[in-house]
mmCIF file of C-alpha atoms in Angstrom:
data_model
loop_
_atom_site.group_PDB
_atom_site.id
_atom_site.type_symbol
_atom_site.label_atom_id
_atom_site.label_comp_id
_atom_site.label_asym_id
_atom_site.label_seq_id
_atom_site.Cartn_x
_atom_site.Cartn_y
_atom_site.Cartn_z
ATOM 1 C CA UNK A 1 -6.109 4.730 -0.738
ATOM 2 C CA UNK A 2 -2.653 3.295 -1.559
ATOM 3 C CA UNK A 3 -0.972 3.438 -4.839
ATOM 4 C CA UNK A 4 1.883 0.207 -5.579
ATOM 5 C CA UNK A 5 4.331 0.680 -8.407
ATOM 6 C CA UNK A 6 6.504 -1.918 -9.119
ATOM 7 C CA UNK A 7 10.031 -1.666 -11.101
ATOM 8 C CA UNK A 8 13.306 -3.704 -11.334
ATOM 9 C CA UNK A 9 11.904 -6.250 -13.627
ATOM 10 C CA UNK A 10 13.728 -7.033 -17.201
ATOM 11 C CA UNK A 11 15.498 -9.866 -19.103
ATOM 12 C CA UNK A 12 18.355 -11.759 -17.672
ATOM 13 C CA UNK A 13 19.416 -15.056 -18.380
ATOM 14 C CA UNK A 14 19.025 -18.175 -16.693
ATOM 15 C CA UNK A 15 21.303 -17.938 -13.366
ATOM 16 C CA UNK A 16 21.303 -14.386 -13.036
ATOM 17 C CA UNK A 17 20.036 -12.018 -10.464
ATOM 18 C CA UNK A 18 17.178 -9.320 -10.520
ATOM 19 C CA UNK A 19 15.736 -6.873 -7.309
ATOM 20 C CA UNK A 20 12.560 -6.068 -7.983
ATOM 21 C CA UNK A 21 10.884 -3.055 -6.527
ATOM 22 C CA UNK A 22 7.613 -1.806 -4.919
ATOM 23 C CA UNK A 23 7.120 1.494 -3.874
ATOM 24 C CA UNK A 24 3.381 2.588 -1.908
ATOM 25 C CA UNK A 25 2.003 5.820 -1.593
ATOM 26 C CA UNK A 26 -1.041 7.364 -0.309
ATOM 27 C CA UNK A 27 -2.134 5.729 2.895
ATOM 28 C CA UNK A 28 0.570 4.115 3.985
ATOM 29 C CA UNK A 29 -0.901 3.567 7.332
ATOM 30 C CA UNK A 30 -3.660 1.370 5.979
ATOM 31 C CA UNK A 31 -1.469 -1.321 5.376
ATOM 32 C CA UNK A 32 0.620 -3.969 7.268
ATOM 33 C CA UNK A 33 1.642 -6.711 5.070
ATOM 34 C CA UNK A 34 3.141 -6.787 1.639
ATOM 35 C CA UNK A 35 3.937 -9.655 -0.737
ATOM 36 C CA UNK A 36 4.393 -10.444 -4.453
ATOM 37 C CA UNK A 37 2.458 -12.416 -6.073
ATOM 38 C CA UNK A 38 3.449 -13.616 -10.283
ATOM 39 C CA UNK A 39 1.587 -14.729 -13.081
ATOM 40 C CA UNK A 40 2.815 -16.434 -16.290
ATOM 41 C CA UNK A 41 0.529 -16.288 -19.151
ATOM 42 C CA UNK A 42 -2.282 -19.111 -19.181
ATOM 43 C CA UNK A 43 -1.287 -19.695 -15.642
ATOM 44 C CA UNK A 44 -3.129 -18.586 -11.950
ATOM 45 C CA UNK A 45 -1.703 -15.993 -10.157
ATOM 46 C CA UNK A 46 0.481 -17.422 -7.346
ATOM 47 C CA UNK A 47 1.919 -16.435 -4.051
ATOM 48 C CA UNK A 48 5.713 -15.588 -3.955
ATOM 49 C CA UNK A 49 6.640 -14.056 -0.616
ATOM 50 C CA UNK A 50 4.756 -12.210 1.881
ATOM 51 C CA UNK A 51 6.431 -9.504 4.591
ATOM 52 C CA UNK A 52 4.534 -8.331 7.650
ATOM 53 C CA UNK A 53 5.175 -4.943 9.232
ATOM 54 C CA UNK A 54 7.194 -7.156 11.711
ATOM 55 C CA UNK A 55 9.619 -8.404 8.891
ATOM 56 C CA UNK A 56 7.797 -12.044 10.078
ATOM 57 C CA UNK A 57 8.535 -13.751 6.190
ATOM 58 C CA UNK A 58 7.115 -16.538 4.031
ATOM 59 C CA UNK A 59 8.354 -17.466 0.706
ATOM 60 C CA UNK A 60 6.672 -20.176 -1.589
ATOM 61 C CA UNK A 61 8.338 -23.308 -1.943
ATOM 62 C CA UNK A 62 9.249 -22.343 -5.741
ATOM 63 C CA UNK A 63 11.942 -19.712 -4.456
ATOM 64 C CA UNK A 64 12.462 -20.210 -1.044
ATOM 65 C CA UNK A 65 16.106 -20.555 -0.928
ATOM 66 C CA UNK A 66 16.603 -18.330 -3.687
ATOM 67 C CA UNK A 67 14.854 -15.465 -3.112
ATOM 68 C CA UNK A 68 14.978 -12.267 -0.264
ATOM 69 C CA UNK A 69 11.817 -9.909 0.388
ATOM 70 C CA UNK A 70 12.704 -7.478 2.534
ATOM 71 C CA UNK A 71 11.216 -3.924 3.073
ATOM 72 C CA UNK A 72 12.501 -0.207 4.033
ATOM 73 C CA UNK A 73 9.708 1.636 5.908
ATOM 74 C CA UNK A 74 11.901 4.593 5.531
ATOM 75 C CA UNK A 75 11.374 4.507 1.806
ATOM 76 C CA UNK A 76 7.843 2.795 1.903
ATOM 77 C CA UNK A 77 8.908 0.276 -0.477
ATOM 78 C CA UNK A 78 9.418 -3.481 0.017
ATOM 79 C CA UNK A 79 11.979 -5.638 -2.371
ATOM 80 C CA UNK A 80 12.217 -8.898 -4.194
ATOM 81 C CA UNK A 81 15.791 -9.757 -4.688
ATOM 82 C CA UNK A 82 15.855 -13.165 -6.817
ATOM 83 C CA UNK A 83 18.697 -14.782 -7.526
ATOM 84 C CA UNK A 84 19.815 -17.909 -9.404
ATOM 85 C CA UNK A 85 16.376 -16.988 -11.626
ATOM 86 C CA UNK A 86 15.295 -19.887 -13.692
ATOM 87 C CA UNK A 87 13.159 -19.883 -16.997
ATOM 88 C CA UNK A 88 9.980 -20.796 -14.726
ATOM 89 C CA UNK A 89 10.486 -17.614 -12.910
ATOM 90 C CA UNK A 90 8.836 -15.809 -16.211
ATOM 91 C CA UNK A 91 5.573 -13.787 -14.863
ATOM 92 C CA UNK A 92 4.681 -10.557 -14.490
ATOM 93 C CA UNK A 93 5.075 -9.713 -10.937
ATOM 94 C CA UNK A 94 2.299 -8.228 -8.658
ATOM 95 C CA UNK A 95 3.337 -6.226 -5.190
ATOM 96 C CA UNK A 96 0.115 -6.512 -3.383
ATOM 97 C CA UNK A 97 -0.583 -4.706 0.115
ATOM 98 C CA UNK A 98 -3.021 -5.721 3.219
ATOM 99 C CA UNK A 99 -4.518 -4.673 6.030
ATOM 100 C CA UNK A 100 -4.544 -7.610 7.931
ATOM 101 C CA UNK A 101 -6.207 -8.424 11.467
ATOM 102 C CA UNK A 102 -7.035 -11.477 13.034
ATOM 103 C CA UNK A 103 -6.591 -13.022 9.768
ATOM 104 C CA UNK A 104 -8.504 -11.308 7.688
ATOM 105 C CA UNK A 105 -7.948 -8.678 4.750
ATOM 106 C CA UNK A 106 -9.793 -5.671 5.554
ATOM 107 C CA UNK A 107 -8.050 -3.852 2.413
ATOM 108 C CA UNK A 108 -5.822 -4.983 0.010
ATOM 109 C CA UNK A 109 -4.297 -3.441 -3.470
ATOM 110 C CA UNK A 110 -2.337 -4.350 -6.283
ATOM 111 C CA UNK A 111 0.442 -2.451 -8.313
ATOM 112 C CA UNK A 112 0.300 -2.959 -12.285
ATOM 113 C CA UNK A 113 3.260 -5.371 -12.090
ATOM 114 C CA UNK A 114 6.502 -5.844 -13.829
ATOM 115 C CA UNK A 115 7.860 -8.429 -16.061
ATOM 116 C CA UNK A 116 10.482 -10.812 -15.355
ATOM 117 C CA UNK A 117 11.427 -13.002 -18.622
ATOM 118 C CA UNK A 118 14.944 -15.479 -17.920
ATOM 119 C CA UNK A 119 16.172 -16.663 -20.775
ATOM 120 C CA UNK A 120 17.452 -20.538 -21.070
#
């Protein structure tokens, strides 16, 4: 099993910066991808970024440009910094972790997510 807990969220205002955090514990071996993932209320839950265990990246088109996921194996964790946050960037963020071969999720988890709320 792994365990995700996410932390860094808060309120900023519009323009400001925020690193969110996702540490994973238990079987840390199970995994090879991580990404976030947000959700606003009354909305879907929607792809942010995505990391392999490669550091190969994707970002959706909503912050690429303005936001960095990176990871430190060292520290099992994987990081979100966003900058130059906007309003529409209010969700509750998700760090989600695969097992992925050949394309397909053989496990996958989900930490209890953090809010992000940016103020006009």
């Amino acid at each position: 099993q792994v365990q995700l807990v996410e932390s860094g969220g808060g309120l900023v205002q519009a323009g400001g910066s925020l690193r969110l955090s996702c540490a994973a514990s238990g079987s840390i071996s199970s995994i090879n991808t991580m990404a976030w993932y947000r959700q606003a209320p009354g909305n879907q839950r929607e792809f942010v970024a995505w990391i392999s265990s490669g550091n190969i990246l994707n970002y959706a088109d909503s912050v690429k440009g303005r936001s960095t996921i990176s990871r430190d194996n060292a520290k099992n964790t994987v990081y979100l910094q966003m900058n130059s946050l906007r309003p529409e960037d209010t969700a509750v963020y998700y760090c989600n972790a695969k097992r992925v071969v050949l394309g397909q999720a053989l496990n996958t988890y989900w930490g209890q997510g953090t809010q992000v709320t940016v103020s006009s």
